[in-house]
Short mmCIF file of C-alpha atoms in Angstrom, two decimals:
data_model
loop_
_atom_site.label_atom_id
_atom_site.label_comp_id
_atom_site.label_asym_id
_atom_site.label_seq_id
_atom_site.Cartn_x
_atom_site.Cartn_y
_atom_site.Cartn_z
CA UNK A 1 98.50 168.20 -34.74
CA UNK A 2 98.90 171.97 -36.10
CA UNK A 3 95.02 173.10 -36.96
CA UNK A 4 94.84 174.32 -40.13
CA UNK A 5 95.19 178.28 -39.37
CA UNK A 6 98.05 177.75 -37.97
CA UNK A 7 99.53 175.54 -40.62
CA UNK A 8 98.20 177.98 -43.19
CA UNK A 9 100.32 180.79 -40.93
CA UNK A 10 103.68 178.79 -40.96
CA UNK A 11 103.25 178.13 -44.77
CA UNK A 12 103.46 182.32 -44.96
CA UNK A 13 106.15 182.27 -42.67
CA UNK A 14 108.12 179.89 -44.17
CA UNK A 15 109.29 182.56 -46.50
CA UNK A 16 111.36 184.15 -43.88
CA UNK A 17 113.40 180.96 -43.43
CA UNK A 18 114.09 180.60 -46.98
CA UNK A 19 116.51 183.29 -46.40
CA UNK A 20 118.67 181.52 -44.20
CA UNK A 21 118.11 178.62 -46.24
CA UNK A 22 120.34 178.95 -49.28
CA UNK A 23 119.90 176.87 -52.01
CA UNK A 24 119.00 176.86 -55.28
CA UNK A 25 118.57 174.54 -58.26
CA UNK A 26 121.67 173.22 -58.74
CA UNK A 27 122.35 172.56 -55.09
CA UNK A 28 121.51 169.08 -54.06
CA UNK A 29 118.66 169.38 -50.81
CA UNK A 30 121.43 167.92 -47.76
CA UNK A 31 119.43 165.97 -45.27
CA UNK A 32 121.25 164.79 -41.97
CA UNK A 33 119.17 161.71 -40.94
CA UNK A 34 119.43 160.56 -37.06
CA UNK A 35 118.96 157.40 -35.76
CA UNK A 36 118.75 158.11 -32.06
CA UNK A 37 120.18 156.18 -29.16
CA UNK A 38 123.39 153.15 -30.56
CA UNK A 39 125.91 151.04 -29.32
CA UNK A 40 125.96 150.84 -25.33
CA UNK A 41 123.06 153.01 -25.18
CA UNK A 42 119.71 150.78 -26.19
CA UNK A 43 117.07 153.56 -25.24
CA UNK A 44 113.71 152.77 -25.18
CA UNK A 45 112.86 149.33 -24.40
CA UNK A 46 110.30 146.28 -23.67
CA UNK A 47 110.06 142.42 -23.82
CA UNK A 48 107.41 141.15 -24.79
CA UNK A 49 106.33 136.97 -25.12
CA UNK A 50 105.25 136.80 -28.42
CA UNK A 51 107.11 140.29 -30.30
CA UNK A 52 110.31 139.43 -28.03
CA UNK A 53 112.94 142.57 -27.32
CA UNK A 54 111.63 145.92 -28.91
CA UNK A 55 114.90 148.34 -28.51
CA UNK A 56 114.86 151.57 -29.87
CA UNK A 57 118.61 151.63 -31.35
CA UNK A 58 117.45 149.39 -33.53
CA UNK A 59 113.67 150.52 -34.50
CA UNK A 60 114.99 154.12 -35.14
CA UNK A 61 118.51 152.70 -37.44
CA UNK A 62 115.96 150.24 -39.40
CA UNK A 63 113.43 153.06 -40.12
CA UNK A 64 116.13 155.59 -41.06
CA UNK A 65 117.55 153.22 -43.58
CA UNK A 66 114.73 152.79 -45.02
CA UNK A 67 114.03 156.24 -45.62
CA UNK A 68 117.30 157.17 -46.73
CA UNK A 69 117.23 154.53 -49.35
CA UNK A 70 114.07 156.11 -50.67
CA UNK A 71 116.14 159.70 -50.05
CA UNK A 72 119.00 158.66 -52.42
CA UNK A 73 117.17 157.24 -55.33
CA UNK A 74 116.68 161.03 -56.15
CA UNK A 75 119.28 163.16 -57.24
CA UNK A 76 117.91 166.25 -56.01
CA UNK A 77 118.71 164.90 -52.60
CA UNK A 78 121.83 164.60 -50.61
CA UNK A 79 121.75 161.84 -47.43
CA UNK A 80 124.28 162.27 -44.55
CA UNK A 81 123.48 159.90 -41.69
CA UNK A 82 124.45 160.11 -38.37
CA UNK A 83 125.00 156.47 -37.58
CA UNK A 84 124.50 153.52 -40.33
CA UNK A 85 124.98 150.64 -38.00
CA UNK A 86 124.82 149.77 -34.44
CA UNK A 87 126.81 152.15 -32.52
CA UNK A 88 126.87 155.37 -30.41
CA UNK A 89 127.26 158.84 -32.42
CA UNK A 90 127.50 161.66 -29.73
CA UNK A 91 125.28 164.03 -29.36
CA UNK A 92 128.07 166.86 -29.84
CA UNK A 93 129.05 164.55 -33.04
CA UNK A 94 125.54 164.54 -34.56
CA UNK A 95 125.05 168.28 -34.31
CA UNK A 96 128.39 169.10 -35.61
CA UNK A 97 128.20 167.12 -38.38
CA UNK A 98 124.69 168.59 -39.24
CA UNK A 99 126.19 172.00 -39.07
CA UNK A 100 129.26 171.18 -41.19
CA UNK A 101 127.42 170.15 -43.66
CA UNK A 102 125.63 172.96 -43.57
CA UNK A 103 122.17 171.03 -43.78
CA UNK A 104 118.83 172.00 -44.80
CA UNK A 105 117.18 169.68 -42.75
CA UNK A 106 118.06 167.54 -39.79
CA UNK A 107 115.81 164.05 -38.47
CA UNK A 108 116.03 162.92 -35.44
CA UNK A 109 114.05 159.40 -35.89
CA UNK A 110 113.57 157.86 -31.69
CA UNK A 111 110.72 155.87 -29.71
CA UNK A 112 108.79 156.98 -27.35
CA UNK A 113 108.17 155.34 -23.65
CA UNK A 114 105.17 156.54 -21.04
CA UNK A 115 107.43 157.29 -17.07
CA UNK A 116 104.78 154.20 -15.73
CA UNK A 117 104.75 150.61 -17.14
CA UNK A 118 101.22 151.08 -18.30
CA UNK A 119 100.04 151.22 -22.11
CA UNK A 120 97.92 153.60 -21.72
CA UNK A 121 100.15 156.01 -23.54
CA UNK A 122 100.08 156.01 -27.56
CA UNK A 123 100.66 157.19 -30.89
CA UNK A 124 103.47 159.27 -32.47
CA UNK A 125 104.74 163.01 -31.90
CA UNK A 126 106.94 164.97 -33.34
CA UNK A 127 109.21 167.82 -31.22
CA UNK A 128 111.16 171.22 -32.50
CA UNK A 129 113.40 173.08 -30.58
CA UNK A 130 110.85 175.13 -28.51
CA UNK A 131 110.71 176.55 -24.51
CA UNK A 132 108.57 173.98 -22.26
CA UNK A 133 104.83 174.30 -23.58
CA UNK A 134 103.57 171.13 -20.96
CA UNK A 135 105.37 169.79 -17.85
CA UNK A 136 104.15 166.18 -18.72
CA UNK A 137 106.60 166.29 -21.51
CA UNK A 138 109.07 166.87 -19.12
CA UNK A 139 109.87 163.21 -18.67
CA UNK A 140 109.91 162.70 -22.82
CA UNK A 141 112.60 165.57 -22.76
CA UNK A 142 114.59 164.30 -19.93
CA UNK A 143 114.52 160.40 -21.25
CA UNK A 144 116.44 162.18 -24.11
CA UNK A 145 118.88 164.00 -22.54
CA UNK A 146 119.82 161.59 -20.42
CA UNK A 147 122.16 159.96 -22.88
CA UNK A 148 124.24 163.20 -22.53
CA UNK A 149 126.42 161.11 -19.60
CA UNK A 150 127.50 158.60 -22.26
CA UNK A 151 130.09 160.67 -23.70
CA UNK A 152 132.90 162.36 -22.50
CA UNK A 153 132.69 165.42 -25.28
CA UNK A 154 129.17 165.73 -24.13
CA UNK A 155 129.75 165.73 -20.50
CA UNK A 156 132.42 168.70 -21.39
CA UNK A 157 129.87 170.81 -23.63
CA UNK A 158 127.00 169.87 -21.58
CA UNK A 159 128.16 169.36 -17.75
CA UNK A 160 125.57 172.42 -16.14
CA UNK A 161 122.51 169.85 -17.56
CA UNK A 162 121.24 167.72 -14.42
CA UNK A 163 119.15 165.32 -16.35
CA UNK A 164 117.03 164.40 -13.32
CA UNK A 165 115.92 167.99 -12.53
CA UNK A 166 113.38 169.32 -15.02
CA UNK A 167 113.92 173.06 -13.89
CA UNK A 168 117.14 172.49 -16.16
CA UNK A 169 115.26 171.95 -18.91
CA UNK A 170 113.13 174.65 -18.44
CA UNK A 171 116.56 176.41 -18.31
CA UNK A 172 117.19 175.64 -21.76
CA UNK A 173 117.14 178.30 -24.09
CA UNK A 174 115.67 178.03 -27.78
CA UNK A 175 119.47 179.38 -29.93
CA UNK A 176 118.23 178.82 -33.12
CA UNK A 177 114.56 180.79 -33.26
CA UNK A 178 114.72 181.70 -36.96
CA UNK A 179 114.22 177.87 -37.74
CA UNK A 180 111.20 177.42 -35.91
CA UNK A 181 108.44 177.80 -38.54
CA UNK A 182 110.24 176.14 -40.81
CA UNK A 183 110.44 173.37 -38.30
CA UNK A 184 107.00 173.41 -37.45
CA UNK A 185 105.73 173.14 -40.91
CA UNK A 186 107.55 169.92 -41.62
CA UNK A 187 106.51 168.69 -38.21
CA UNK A 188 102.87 169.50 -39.13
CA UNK A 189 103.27 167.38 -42.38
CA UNK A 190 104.80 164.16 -40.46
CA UNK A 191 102.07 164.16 -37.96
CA UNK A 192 99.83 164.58 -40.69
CA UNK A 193 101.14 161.87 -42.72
CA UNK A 194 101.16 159.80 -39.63
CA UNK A 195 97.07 159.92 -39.47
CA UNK A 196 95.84 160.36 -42.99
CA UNK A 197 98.28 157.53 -44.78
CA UNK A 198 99.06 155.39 -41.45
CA UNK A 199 95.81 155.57 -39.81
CA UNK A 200 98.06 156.01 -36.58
CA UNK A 201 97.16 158.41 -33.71
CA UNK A 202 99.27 160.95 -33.27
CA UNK A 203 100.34 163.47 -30.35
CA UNK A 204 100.68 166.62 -32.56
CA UNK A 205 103.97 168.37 -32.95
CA UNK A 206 105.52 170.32 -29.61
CA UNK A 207 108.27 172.36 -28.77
CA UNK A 208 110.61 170.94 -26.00
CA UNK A 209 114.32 171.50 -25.21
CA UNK A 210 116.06 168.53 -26.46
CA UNK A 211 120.11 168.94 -26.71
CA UNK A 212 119.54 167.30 -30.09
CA UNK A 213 118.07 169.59 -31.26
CA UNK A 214 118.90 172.89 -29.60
CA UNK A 215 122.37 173.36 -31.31
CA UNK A 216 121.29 172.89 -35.15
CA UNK A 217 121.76 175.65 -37.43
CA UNK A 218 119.04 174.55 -39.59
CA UNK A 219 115.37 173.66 -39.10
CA UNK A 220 115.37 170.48 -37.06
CA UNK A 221 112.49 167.93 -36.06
CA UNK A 222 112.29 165.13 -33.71
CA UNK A 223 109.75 162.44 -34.37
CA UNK A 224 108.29 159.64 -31.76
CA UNK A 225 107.52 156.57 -33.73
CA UNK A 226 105.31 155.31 -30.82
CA UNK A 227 105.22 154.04 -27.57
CA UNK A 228 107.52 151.05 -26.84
CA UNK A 229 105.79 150.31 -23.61
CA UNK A 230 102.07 150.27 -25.84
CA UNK A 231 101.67 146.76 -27.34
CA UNK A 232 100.10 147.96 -30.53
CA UNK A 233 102.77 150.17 -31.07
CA UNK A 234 105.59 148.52 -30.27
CA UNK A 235 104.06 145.22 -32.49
CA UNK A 236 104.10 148.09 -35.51
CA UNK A 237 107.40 149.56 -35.10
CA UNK A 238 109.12 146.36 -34.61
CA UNK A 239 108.19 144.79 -38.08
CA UNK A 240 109.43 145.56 -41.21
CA UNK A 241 105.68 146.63 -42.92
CA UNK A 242 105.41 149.40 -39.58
CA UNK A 243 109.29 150.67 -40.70
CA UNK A 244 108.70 150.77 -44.10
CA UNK A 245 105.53 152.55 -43.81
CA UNK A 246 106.92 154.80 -41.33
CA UNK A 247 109.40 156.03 -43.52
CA UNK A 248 107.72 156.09 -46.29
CA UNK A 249 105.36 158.81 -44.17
CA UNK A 250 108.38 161.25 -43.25
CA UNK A 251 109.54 160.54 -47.02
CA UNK A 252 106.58 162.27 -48.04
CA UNK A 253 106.30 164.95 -46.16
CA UNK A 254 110.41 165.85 -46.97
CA UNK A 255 108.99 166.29 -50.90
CA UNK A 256 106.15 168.17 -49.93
CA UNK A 257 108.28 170.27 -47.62
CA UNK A 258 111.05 170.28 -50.44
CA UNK A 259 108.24 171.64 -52.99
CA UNK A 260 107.58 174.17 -50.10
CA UNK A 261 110.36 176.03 -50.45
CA UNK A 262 111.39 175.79 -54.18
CA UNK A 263 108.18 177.49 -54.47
CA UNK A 264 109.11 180.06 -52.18
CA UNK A 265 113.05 180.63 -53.26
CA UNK A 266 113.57 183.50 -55.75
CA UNK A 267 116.63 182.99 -57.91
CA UNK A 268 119.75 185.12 -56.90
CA UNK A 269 119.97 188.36 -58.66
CA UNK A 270 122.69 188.86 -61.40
CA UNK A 271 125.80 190.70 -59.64
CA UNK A 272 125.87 194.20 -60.79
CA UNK A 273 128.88 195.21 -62.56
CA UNK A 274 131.33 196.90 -59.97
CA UNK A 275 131.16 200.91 -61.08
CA UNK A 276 134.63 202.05 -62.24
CA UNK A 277 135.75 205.60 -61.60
CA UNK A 278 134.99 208.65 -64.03
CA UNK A 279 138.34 210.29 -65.21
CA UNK A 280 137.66 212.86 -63.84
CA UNK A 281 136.12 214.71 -60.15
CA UNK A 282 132.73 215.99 -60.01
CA UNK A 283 131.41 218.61 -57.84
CA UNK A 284 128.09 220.16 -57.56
CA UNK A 285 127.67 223.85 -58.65
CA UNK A 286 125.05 225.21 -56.47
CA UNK A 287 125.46 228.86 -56.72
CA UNK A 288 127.24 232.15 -57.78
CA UNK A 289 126.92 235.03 -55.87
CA UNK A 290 129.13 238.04 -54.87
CA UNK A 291 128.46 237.46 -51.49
CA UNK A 292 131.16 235.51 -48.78
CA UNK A 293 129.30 232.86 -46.80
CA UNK A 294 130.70 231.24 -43.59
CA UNK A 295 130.61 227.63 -43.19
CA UNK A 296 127.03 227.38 -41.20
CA UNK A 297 125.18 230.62 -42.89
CA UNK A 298 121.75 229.59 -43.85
CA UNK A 299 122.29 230.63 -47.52
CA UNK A 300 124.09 226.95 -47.60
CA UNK A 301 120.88 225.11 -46.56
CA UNK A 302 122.33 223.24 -43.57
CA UNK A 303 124.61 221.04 -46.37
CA UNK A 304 128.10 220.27 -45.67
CA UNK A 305 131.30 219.63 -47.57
CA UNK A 306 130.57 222.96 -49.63
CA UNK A 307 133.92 224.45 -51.21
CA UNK A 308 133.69 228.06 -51.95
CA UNK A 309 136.05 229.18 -55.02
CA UNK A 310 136.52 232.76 -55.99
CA UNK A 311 137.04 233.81 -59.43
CA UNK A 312 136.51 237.23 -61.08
CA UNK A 313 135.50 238.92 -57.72
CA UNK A 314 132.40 236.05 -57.79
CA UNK A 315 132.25 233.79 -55.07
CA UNK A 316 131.19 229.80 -56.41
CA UNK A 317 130.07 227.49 -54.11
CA UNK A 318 130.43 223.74 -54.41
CA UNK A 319 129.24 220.97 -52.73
CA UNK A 320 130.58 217.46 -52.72
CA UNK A 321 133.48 215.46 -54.39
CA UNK A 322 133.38 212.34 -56.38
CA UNK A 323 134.87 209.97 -59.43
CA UNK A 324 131.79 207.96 -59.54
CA UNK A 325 128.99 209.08 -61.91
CA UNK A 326 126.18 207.36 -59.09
CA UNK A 327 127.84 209.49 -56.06
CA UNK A 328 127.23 212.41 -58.28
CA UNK A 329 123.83 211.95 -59.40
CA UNK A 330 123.05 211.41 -55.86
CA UNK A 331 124.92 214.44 -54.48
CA UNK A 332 122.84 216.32 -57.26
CA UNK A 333 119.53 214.88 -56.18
CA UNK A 334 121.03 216.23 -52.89
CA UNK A 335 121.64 219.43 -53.88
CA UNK A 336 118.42 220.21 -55.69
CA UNK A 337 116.32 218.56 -52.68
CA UNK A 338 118.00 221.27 -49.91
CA UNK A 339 116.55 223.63 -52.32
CA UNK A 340 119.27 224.95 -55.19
CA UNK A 341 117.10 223.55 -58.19
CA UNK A 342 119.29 225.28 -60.59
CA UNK A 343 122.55 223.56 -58.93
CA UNK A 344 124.75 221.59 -62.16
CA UNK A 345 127.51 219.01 -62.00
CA UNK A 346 131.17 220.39 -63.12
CA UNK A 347 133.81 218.15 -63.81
CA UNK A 348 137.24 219.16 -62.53
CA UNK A 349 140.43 217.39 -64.13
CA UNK A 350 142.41 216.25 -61.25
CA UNK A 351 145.99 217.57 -60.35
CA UNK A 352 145.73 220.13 -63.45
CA UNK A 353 147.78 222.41 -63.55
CA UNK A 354 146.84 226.05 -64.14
CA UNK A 355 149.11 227.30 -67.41
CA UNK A 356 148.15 231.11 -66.71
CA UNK A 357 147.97 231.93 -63.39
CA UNK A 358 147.06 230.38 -60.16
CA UNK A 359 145.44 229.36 -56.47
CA UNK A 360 145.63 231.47 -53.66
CA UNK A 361 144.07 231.69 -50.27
CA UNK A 362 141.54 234.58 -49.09
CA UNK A 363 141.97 234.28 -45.62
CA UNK A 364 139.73 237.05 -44.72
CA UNK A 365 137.92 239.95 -46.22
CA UNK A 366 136.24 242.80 -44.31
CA UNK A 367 136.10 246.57 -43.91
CA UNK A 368 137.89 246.52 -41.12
CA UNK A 369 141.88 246.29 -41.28
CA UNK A 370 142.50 243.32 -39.13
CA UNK A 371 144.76 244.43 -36.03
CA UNK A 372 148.41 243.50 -35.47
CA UNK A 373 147.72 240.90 -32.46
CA UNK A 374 144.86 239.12 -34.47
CA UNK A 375 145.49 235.42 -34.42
CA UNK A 376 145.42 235.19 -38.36
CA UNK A 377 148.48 237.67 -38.56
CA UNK A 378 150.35 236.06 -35.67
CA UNK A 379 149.78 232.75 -37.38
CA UNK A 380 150.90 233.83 -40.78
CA UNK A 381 153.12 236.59 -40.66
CA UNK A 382 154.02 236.62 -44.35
CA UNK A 383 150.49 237.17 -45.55
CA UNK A 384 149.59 239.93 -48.42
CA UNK A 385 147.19 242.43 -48.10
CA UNK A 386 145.31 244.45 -50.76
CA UNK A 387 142.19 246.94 -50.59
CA UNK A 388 139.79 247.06 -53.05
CA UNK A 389 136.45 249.24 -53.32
CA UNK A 390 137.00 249.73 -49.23
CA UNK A 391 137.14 246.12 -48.49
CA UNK A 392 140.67 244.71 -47.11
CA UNK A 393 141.70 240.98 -48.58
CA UNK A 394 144.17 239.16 -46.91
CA UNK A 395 145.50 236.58 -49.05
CA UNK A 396 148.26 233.86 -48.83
CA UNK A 397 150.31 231.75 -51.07
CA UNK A 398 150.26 230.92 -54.56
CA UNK A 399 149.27 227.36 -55.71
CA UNK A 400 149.34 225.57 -59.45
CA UNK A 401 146.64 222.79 -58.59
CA UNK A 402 143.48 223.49 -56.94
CA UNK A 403 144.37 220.09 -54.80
CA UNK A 404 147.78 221.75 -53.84
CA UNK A 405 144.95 225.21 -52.65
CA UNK A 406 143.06 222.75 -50.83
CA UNK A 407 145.49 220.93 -49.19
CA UNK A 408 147.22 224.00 -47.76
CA UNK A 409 143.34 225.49 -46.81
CA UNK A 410 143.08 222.01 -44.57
CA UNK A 411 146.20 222.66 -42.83
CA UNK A 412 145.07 226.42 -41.78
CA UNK A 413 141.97 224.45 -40.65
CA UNK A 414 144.06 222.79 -38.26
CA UNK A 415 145.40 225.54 -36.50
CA UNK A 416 141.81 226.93 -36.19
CA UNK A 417 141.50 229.28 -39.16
CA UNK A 418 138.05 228.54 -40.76
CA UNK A 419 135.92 230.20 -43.38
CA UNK A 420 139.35 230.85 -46.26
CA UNK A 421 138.17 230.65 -49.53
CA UNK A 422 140.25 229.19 -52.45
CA UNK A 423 140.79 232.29 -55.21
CA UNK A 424 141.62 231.69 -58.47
CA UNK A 425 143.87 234.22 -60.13
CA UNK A 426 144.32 234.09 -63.97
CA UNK A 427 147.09 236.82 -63.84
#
């Protein structure tokens, strides 16, 4: 069985399942119950004199019946079996229907059988999806596989498997990992169940690649009821007291495992409201200066999305565009963190138009008079020049919205003039 460090481990761990797990309150706790083996296929099985035939369809339907009775006298609990009567589920059939139910648990209830004809072998064991941990549970793995030929949709999903060679179960790779300790922990209470109420021996839990198992999108246990081919156990699992106290065993550790992880799920948080837009745009003020900055000066502090707009010979850089009031408190936090700690949100009206005056573009400004070949005059030959205190402005188009300015500053931007700056002119 799982020692008590490690059980203690798993019990911390199971809070990582819980978030693929769910549920909540009002959501019933869906079980898929599996008897293993039905119909054609018998499983497990001995004669004996006195006890007479001992088949394991029928040990594992009568001790999942039992259980599920005791299941569905709660209300918190929601029972989905596999098989109810004496027929052959396929394997592809009982992991589908597990997964569209969307399951929190899935049982796989079976009887166990030693490769020789001697009793020596004994007690119960429980498996979870796992890589091979011993090779003498090899032959436990392949007895259940081997069922996969009974079924055509099986022999489609699963026609690579070779049941006879146990390097293809070795082959087998765990799919569902992030069910493990959950699967663990409720194999650990089984097993301990098994000793502590039963007085039965028990095997411990193991991981092993059983095609049962290996496709479940939810934690998943199979449990060995005992050893057909052991007198003493197949004499218990073949009466109704052994069933019955059987099930009553995995019954018990489902509510402890169910108390598990209501402790451990945290109600849902209340949706936030979904943040409506601001009327109007905000953009961050960071500073006004006389001075023209390029698009990667160092005076910008490596931020980007900065619009420069002149007005009054002053030069106003912004940074940042937004109708939401938590884009702009960020973009502020932004602002002041690259170092402008005096920066301010301003709110723009959109689309206003200007009633005196308007937008233009200051495509470039220097000392020097730009020559006749220069790209920028080639490009725009209807541009307007003016000189003022020995500097030359070269300045295009007149614009009544500062989104109409912006628009047309874009499109230069695409023809590869950079650095323009948006001018307001209020006469």
């Amino acid at each position: 069985m799982i020692s008590s460090t490690l059980y203690n481990k798993f019990f911390f761990l199971l809070t990582f399942f819980i978030t693929f797990s769910c549920f909540y309150s009002q959501k019933k706790f869906t079980l898929v119950l599996d008897a293993g083996h039905g119909g054609s296929d018998i499983g497990a099985n001995r004669n004996y004199a006195d006890i007479g035939a001992v088949q394991e369809k029928n040990v594992t339907l009568g001790i999942v019946l039992k259980l599920g009775r005791m299941l569905e006298k709660n209300k918190d609990y929601k029972v989905i079996y596999t098989r109810k009567i004496d027929e052959y589920p396929s394997l592809t059939y009982r992991t589908d229907l597990a997964n569209r139910s969307k399951a929190d648990l899935f049982v796989s209830v079976h009887v166990n059988s030693s490769p020789s004809k001697s009793a020596t072998a004994q007690g119960t064991e429980t498996f979870v999806q796992g890589p091979n941990q011993n090779r003498t549970n090899l032959d436990v793995a392949k007895a259940e596989n081997d069922v996969i030929f009974l079924d055509e949709k099986d022999k489609e999903n699963f026609a690579s498997y070779n049941p006879s060679s146990p390097e293809s179960l070795i082959a087998l790779k765990i799919q569902q990992s992030k069910y493990l300790e959950a699967s663990l922990i409720i194999g650990g209470l089984v097993e301990d169940n098994f000793v502590k109420k039963d007085k039965r021996m028990s095997r411990g839990v193991k991981q092993e690649n059983l095609h049962v198992l290996r496709m479940n999108a939810m934690p998943s246990i199979l449990i060995e009821t005992g050893f057909v081919n052991n007198y003493d156990d197949a004499h218990y699992i073949s009466t109704e007291e052994g069933q019955q106290a059987i099930a009553e065993s995995i019954f018990n550790a489902i509510v402890s495992y169910k108390k598990l992880v209501d402790r451990n799920v945290k109600e849902p948080e209340p949706e936030k409201p979904v943040e409506q837009p601001l009327k109007n745009d905000f953009r961050i003020l960071l500073m006004s200066t006389p001075t023209k900055y390029n698009d990667e000066d160092p005076a910008l502090k490596g931020l980007k999305y900065i619009l420069p707009i002149k007005e009054n010979g002053t030069y106003k850089y912004y940074y940042g565009t937004t109708n939401y009031a938590s884009v702009r408190d960020t973009n502020l936090k932004t602002a002041k963190d690259a170092g402008f700690r005096n920066s301010i949100s301003i709110s723009f009206v959109p689309n206003q138009t200007l009633g005196i005056g308007y937008y233009t573009l200051e495509i470039y400004s220097g000392r020097d008079k730009l020559d006749s070949k220069s790209t920028i005059l080639k490009t725009i030959p209807d541009i307007t020049r003016n000189k003022e205190s020995g500097v030359f402005y070269y300045t295009f188009g007149k614009y009544k919205t500062l989104e109409d300015a912006i628009k047309a500053q874009k499109e230069f931007e695409s023809k590869g003039i950079t650095n323009t700056v948006i001018e307001k002119k209020l006469k």
